[in-house]
XYZ file of C-alpha atoms in Angstrom:
604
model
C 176.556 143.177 143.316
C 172.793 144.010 142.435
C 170.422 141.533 140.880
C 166.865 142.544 139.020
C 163.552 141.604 141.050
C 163.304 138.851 138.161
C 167.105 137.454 138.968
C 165.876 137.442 142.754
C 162.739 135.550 141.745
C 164.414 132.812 139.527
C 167.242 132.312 141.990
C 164.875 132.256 144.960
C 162.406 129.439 143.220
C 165.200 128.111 141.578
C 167.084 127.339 144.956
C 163.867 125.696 146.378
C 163.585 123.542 143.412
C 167.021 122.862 143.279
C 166.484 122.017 147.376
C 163.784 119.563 146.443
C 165.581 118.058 144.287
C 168.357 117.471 146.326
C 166.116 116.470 149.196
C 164.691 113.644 146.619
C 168.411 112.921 145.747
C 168.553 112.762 149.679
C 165.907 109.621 149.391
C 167.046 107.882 145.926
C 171.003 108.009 146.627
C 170.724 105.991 149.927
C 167.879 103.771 148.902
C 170.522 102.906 145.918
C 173.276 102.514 148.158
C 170.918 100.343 150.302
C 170.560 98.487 147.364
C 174.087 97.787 146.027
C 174.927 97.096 149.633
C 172.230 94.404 149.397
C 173.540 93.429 146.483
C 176.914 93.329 147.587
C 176.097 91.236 150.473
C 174.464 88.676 147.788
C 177.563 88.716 145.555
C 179.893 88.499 148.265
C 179.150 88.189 151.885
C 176.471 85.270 151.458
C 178.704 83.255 148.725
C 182.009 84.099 150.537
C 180.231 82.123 153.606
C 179.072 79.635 151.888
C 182.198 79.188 150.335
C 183.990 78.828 153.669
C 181.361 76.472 154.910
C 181.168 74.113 151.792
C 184.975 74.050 152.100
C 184.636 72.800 155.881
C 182.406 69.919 154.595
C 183.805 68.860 151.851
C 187.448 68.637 153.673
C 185.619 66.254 155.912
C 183.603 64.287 153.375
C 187.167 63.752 151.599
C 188.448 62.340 154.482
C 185.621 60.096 155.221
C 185.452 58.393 151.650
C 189.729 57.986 151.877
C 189.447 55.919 155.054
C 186.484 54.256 154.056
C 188.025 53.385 150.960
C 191.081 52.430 152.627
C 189.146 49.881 155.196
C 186.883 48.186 152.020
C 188.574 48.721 148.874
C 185.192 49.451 147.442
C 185.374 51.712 144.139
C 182.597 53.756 144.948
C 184.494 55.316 148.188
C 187.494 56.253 145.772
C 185.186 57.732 143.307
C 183.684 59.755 145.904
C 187.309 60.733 147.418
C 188.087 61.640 144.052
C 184.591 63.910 143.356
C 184.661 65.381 146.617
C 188.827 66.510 146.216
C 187.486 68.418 143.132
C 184.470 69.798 145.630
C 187.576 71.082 147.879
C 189.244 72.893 145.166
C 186.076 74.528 143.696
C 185.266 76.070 146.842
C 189.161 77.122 147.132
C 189.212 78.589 144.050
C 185.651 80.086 144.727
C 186.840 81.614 147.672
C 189.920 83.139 145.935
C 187.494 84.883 143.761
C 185.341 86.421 146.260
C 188.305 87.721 147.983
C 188.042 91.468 148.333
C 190.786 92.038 151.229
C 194.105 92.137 151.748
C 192.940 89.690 154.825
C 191.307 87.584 152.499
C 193.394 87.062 149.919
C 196.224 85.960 152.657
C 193.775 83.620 153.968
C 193.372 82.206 150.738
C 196.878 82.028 149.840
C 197.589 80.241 153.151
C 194.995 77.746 152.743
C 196.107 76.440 149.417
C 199.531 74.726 150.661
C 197.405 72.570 153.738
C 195.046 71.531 150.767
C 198.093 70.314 148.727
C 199.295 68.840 151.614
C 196.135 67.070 152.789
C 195.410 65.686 149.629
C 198.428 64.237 148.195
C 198.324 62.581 151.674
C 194.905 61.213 150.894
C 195.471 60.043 147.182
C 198.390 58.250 148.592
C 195.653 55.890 150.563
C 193.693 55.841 147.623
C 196.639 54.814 145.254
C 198.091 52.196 147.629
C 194.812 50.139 148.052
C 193.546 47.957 150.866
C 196.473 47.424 153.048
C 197.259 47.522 156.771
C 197.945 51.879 157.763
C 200.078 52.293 160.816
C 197.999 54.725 163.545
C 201.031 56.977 162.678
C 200.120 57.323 159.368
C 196.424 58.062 159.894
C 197.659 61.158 162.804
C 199.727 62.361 159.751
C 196.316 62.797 157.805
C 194.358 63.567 160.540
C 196.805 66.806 161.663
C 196.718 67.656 157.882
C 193.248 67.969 157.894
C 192.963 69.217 161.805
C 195.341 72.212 160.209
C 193.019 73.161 157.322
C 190.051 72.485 159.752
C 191.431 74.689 162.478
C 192.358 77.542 159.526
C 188.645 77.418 157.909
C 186.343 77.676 161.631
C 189.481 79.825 163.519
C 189.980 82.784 160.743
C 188.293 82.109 157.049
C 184.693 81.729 158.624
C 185.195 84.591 160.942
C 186.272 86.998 158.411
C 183.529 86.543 155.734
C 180.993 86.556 159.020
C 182.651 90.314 159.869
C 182.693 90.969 156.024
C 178.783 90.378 156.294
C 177.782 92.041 159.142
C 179.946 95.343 158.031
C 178.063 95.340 154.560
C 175.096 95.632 156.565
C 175.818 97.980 159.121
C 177.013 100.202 156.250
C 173.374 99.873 154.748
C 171.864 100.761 158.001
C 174.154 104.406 158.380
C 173.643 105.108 155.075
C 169.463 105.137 155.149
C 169.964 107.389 158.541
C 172.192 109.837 157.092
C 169.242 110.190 154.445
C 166.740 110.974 156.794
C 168.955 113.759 158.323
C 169.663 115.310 155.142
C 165.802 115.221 154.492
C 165.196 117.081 157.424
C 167.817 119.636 156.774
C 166.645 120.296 153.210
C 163.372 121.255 154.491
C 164.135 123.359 156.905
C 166.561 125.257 154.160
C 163.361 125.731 151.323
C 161.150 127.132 154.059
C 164.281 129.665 155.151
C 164.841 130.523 151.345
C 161.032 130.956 150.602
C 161.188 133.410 153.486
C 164.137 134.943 152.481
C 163.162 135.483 149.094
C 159.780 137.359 149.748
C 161.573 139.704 151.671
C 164.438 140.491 149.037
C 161.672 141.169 145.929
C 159.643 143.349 147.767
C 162.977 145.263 148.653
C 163.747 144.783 145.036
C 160.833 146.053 143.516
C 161.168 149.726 145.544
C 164.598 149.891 144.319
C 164.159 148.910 140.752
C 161.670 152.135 140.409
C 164.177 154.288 141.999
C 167.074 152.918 139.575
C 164.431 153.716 136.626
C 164.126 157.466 137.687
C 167.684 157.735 138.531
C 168.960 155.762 134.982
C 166.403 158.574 133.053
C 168.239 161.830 135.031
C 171.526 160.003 134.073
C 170.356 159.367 130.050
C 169.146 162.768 130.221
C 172.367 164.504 131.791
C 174.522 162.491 129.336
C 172.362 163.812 126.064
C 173.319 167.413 127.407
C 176.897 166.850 127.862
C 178.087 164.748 124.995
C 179.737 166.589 122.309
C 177.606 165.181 119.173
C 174.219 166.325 118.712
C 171.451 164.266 118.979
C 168.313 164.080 117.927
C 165.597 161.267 118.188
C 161.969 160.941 116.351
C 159.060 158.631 116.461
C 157.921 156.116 113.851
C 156.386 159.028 111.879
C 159.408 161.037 111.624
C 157.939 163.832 114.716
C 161.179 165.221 116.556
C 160.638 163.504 120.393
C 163.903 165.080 122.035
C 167.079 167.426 121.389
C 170.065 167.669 123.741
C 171.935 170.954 123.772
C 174.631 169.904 121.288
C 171.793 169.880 118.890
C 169.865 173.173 119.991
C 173.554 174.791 119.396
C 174.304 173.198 116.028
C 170.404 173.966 114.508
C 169.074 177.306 116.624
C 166.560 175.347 117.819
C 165.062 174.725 121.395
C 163.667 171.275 122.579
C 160.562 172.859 123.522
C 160.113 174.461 119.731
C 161.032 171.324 118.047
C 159.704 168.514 120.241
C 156.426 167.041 117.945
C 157.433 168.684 114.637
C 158.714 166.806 111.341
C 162.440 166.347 111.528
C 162.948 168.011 107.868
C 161.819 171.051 109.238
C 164.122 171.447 111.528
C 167.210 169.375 110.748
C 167.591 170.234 107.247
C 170.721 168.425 104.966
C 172.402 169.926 102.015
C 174.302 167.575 99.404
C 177.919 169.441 99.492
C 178.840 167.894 96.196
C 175.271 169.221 94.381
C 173.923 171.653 96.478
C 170.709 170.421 96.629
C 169.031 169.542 99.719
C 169.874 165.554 100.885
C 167.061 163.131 102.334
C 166.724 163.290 105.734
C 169.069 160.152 107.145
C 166.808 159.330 110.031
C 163.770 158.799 107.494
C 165.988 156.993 105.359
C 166.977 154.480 108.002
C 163.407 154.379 109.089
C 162.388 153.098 105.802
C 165.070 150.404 105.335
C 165.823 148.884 108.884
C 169.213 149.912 108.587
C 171.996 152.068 110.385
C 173.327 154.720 108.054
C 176.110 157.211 107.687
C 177.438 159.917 105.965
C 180.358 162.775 105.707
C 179.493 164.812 103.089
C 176.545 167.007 103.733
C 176.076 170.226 105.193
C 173.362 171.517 107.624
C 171.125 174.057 107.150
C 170.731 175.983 110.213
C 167.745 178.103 111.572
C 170.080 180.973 111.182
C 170.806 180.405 107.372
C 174.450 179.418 107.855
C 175.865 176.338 106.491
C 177.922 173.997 108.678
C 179.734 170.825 107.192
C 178.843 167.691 109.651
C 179.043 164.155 109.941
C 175.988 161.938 110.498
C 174.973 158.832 111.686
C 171.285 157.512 111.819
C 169.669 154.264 113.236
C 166.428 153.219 114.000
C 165.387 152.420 117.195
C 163.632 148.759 117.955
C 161.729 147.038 120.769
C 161.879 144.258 122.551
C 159.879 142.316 119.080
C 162.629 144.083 117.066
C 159.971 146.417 115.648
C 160.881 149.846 114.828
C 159.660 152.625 116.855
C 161.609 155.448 115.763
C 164.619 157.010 114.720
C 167.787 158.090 116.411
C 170.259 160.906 114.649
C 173.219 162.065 115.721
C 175.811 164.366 113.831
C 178.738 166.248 114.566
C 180.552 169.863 113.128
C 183.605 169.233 111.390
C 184.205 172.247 110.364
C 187.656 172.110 112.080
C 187.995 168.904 110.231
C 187.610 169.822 107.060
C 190.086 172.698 107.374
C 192.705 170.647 108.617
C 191.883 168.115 105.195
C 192.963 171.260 103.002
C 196.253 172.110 105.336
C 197.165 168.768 105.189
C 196.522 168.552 101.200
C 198.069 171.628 100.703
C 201.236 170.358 102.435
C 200.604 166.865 100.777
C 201.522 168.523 97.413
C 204.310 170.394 98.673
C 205.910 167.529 100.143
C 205.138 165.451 96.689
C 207.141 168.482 94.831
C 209.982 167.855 96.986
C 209.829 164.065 97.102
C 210.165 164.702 93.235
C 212.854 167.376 93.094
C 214.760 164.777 95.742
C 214.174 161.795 93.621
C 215.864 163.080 90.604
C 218.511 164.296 92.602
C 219.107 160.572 94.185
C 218.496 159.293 90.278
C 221.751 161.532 89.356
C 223.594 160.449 92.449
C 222.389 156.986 91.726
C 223.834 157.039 88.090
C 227.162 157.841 89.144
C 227.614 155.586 91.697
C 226.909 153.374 89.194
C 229.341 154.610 86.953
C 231.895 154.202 89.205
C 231.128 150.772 90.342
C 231.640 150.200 86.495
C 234.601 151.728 86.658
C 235.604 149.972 89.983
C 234.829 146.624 88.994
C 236.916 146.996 85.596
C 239.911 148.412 87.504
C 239.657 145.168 89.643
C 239.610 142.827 86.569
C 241.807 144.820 85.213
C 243.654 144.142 88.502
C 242.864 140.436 88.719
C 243.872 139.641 84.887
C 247.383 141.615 85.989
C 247.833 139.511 89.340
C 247.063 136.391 87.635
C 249.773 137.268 84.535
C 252.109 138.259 87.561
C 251.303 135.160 89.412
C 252.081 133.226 86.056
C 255.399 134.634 85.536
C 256.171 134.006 89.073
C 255.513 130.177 88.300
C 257.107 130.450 85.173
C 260.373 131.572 87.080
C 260.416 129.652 89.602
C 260.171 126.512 87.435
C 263.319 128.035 85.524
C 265.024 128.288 88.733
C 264.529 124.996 89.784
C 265.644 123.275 87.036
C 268.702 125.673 86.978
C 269.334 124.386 91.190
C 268.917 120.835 89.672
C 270.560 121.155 86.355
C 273.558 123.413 87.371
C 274.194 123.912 91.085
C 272.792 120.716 91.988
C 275.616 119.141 89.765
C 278.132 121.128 90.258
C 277.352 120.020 94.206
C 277.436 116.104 93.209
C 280.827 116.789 91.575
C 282.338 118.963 94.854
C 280.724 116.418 97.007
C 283.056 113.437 94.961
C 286.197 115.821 94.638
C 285.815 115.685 98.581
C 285.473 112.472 99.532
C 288.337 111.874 97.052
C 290.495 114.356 98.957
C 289.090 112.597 101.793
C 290.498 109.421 101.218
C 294.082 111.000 99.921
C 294.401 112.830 103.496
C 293.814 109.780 105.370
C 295.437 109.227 108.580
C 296.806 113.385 108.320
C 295.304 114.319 111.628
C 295.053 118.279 110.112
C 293.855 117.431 106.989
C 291.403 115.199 107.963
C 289.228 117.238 110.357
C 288.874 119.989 108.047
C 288.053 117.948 105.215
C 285.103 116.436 106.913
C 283.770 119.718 107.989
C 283.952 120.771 104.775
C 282.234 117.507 102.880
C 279.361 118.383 105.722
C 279.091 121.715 104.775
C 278.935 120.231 100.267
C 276.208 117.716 101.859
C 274.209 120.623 103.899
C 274.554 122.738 100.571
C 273.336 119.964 98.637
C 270.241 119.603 100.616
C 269.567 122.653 100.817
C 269.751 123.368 97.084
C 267.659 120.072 96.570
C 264.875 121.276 99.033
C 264.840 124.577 97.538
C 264.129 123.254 94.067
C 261.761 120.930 94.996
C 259.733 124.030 97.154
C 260.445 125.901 94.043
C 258.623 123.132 91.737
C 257.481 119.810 93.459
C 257.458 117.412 90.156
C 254.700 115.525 92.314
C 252.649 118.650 91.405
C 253.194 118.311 87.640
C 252.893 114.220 88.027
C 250.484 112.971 90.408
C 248.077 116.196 91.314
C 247.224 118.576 94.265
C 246.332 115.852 96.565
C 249.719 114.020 96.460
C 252.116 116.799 96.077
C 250.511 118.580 99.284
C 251.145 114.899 101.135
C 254.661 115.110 100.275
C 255.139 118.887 100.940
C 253.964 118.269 104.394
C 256.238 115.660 104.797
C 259.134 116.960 103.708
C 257.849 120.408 106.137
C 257.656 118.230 109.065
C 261.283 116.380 108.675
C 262.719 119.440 107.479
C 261.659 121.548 110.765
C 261.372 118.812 112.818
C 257.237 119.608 113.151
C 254.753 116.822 113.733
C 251.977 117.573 110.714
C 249.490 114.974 109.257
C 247.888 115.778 105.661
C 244.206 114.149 105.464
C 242.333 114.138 102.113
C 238.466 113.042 101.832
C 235.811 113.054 98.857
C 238.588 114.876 96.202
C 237.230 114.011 93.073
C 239.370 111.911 90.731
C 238.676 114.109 87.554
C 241.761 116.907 88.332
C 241.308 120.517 88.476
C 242.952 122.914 86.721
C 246.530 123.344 86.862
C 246.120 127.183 87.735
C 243.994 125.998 90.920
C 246.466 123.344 91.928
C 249.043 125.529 91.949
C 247.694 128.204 93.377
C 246.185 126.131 96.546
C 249.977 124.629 96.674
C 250.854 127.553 96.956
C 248.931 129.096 99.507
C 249.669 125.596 101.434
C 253.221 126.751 101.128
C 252.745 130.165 102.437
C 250.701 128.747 105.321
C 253.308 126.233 106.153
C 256.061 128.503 105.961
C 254.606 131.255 108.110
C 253.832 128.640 111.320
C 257.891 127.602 110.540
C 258.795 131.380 111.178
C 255.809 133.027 113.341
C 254.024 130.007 115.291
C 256.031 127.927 117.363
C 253.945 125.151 117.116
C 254.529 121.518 118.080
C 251.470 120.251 116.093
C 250.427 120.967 112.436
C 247.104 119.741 110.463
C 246.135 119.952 107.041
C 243.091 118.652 105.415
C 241.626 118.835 101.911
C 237.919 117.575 101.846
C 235.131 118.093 99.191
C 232.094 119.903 100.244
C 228.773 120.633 98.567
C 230.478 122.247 95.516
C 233.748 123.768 96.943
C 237.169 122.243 97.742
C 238.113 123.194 101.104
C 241.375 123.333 102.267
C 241.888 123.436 106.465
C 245.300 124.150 107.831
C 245.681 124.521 111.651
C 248.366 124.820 113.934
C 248.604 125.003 118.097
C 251.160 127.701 118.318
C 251.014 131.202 119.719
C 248.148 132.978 117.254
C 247.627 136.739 116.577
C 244.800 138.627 116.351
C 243.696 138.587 112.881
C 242.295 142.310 113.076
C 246.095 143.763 113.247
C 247.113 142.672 110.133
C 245.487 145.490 108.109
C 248.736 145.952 106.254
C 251.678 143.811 106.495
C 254.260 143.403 109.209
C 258.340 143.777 109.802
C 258.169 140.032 109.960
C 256.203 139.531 107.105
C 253.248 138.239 108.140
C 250.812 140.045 106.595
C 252.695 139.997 103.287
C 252.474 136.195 103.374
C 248.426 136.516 104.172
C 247.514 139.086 101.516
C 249.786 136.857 98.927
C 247.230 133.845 100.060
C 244.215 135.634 99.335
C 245.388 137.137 96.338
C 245.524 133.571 95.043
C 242.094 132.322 96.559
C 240.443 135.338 94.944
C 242.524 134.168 91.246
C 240.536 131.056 91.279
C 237.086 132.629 92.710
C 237.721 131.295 96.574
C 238.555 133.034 99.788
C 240.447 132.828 102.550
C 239.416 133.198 106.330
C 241.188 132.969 109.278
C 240.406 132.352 112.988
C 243.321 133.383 115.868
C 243.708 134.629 118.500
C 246.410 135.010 120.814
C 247.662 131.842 122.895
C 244.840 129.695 120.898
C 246.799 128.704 117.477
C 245.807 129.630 114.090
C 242.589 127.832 111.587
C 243.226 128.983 107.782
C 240.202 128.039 105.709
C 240.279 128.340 101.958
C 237.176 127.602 100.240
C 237.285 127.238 96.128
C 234.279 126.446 94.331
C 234.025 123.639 92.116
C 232.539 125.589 88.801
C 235.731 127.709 89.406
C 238.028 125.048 89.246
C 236.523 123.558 85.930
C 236.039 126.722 84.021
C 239.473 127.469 85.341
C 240.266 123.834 83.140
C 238.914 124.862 80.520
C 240.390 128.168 79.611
């Protein structure tokens, strides 16, 4: 990387002054450390020794005013036990403060128990009053206090003596390692000083070759660029051409070079035809870069060429203007390509057009015949739901005629049975065969009874959805011998219509029916819950499954018959039906019938 003789200069003075700096650093960082190490030693070392050696004293000043309180009885000496036990703990606790090692803080915690110790010894003298004390009893106190004694001179003093001395040693490396730096700083501004005289004379050769060598490559990139350019002094006097620009006007540098631009770069309004103020004078005049694509230049030949221009003036260092800089481009080839491209605008535009109308056409008749589609399907819809009405109109007739008629006539074979029952008593051929057949009069009967009911559940008519679908399930379940549950959550009380009960009975029905015959399940589930505004009816089994995507028309067994009759009768009350199988996974039917559907469905 190259740096200007000015980036040399300011980083060569600027690293000596930087160096001085740092070499004063050098002097005021110790002498500050020097001082917080003094100060250290005056908030810590000094007061931690004191500490230790007011805590020595008053130990033994305790123990002097307990015996001599013990041998008089005089108040004063228990006063002074008592002032000088308070002396003990302030320098304890004092010491505790100062702590500022592991070491320390150990030393403290170790002399706090010996205190305790010692003292409640002493206040025990000073609480019994003048009596005789054994010599054992005075050892006791003595080793008490020989123990905190022994701890305080053998380790406490010691340590805040080492803690001292280190303080100061550390002050005394520090202000040496200041006066090397010093040194070294010096030595490194009279290097750089050296070094950087060398470098800017060095620079200054090479920054007059770069100047000669940057002109040849300005000069050799005005003759190759493609636009033509053309640059003036502040009076408007042509200073240089590069080639584009002889080309473009006929003109040599040589011929131009001092006259007025207008005379030889001469603009011609295309829209008017009337010659256009010169750009560059223009710019001149208003401090501004300017622009243009609709002029034509006059050439020395008397041709016309359509260009592009762009003009700027050109500012010094103050941001004064000291000419003018044009440059403009032939786009004749431009221009050309405009028409092409307008020509084949409007042809395109035709056709866009012609196909437009053709998609409007196409457009109307697909809307016709969604018309016509969607009346065939309510056409379709209104005929499925009549159908589906007979259907329940029938099968109601049918089940009362399986109540009314069979069922009776059933209830009076049943009685003529047992009755020939009870005459054949004790006729061992008789007998046998008339109990087969009453079995066969009670299967019948059940049968017929079931049938009815699946026909027309009178729970439907009675009770509602909710309740005739519990009892439907549990009549399924005993009547295959499947395990189903029926759950029902958030059904409103208000009842829907009796089109959309029916027809969701219904499709519970089909549902059931086909897991009886197709399935093989051992587990059933239905559940009828109230969401958002649909009801939402969930019946799911654990037998074999299908793939749903086979049943694009109905089976041999019926299957599909039974699934198309289901969503027949979701799409009668505005619902739908989806299912989700797949082979050795069971079967989920969801039918989903919006609310609104259910009470316009009420009342119609």
């Amino acid at each position: 990387m190259r740096f200007s003789t000015a980036t040399k200069l300011t980083l060569g003075f600027g690293g000596v002054i930087v160096l001085l700096v740092l070499n004063q650093a050098a002097v005021l960082l110790p002498l500050r450390s020097v001082n917080e190490q003094i100060r250290a030693m005056s908030e810590v070392g000094r007061p931690l020794r004191s500490a230790t050696r007011g805590l020595e004293a008053n130990v033994f000043a305790f123990g002097l005013a307990v015996r001599t309180y013990a041998q008089t009885g005089a108040p004063i000496y228990k006063n002074e036990a008592e002032r000088e036990q308070l002396n003990v703990e302030a320098n304890i606790a004092e010491y505790r403060r100062l702590a500022s090692t592991e070491r320390q803080r150990e030393l403290a915690a170790r002399i706090d128990p010996l205190w305790q110790e010692y003292k409640t010894k002493g206040l025990a003298v000073i609480n019994g009053g003048t009596r005789f004390y054994s010599d054992a009893e005075w050892e006791s106190i003595a080793a008490s206090r020989t123990a905190m004694i022994e701890l305080i001179r053998g380790e406490m003093q010691p340590d805040a003596l080492v803690n001292y001395n280190a303080i100061t040693q550390i002050a005394y490396q520090q202000v040496e390692a200041a006066e090397r730096f010093m040194l070294i700083i010096f030595i490194l501004c009279i290097v750089i000083a050296i070094v950087t005289g060398q470098s800017v004379s060095r620079a200054i050769v090479r920054s007059e070759r770069e100047i000669l060598s940057g002109r040849e490559h300005l000069r050799a990139t005005l003759t190759s660029i493609g636009d033509a350019v053309v640059t003036t002094d502040i009076e408007g006097r042509i200073t240089s051409l590069n080639l584009m620009a002889e080309r473009l006007t006929g003109w040599t540098e040589a011929e131009a070079r001092g006259q007025q631009l207008r005379s030889v770069v001469q603009f011609i309004d295309d829209a008017t035809g009337f010659e256009a103020e010169s750009p560059s004078l223009k710019a001149l005049r208003e401090g501004t870069a300017l622009s243009s694509d609709s002029v034509l230049l006059a050439t020395r030949y008397g041709t016309k060429v359509p260009v592009e221009d762009h003009a700027a003036p050109v500012l010094n260092s103050k941001g004064a203007a000291v000419g003018s800089v044009l440059v403009f481009r032939d786009v004749t080839e431009r221009k050309l390509h405009a028409l092409e491209l307008s020509k084949s605008y409007d042809e395109l535009e035709a056709r866009v057009k012609h196909r437009t109308f053709e998609l409007a056409e196409t457009h109307a008749e697909l809307i016709r015949e969604m018309e016509e589609h969607a009346i065939a399907e309510q056409k379709r819809i209104e005929l499925l739901g009549r159908l589906v009405s007979g259907q329940e109109t029938e099968r109601r007739r049918i089940a009362r005629d399986l109540h009314d008629q069979l069922g009776q006539r059933l209830t009076a074979l049943r009685l003529k049975i047992a009755s020939l029952k009870e005459a054949a008593a004790g006729n061992e051929v008789l007998e046998p065969k008339i109990t087969r057949l009453q079995q066969i009069a009670e299967m019948l009967d059940s049968e017929v009874s079931y049938l009815a009911w699946e026909l027309r559940p009178t729970a439907l008519d009675d009770l509602g959805f909710a309740a005739a679908v519990r009892a439907f399930v549990k009549e399924w379940s005993r009547h295959f011998d499947i395990p189903a549950d029926f759950q029902a959550a958030k059904i409103p009380k208000r009842r829907s219509s009796k089109d959309t009960e029916t027809h969701l009975y219904r499709i519970t029905q089909e549902a059931l029916n086909n897991i009886s015959k197709h399935a093989g399940a051992t587990q059933v589930s239905v559940v009828l819950e109230k969401h958002d505004d649909r009801i939402i009816l969930i019946i799911e089994d654990n037998g074999k499954g299908f793939d749903p995507a086979s049943l694009t028309k109905p089976s041999r067994s019926g299957r599909g018959l039974g699934l198309l009759g289901m969503r027949e009768r979701a799409t009668l009350v505005g619902g739908d039906v989806e299912i989700e199988s797949a082979p050795g996974s069971g079967t989920t039917i969801f039918v989903r019938v919006p609310m609104a559907s259910t009470a316009k469905a009420a009342n119609e």
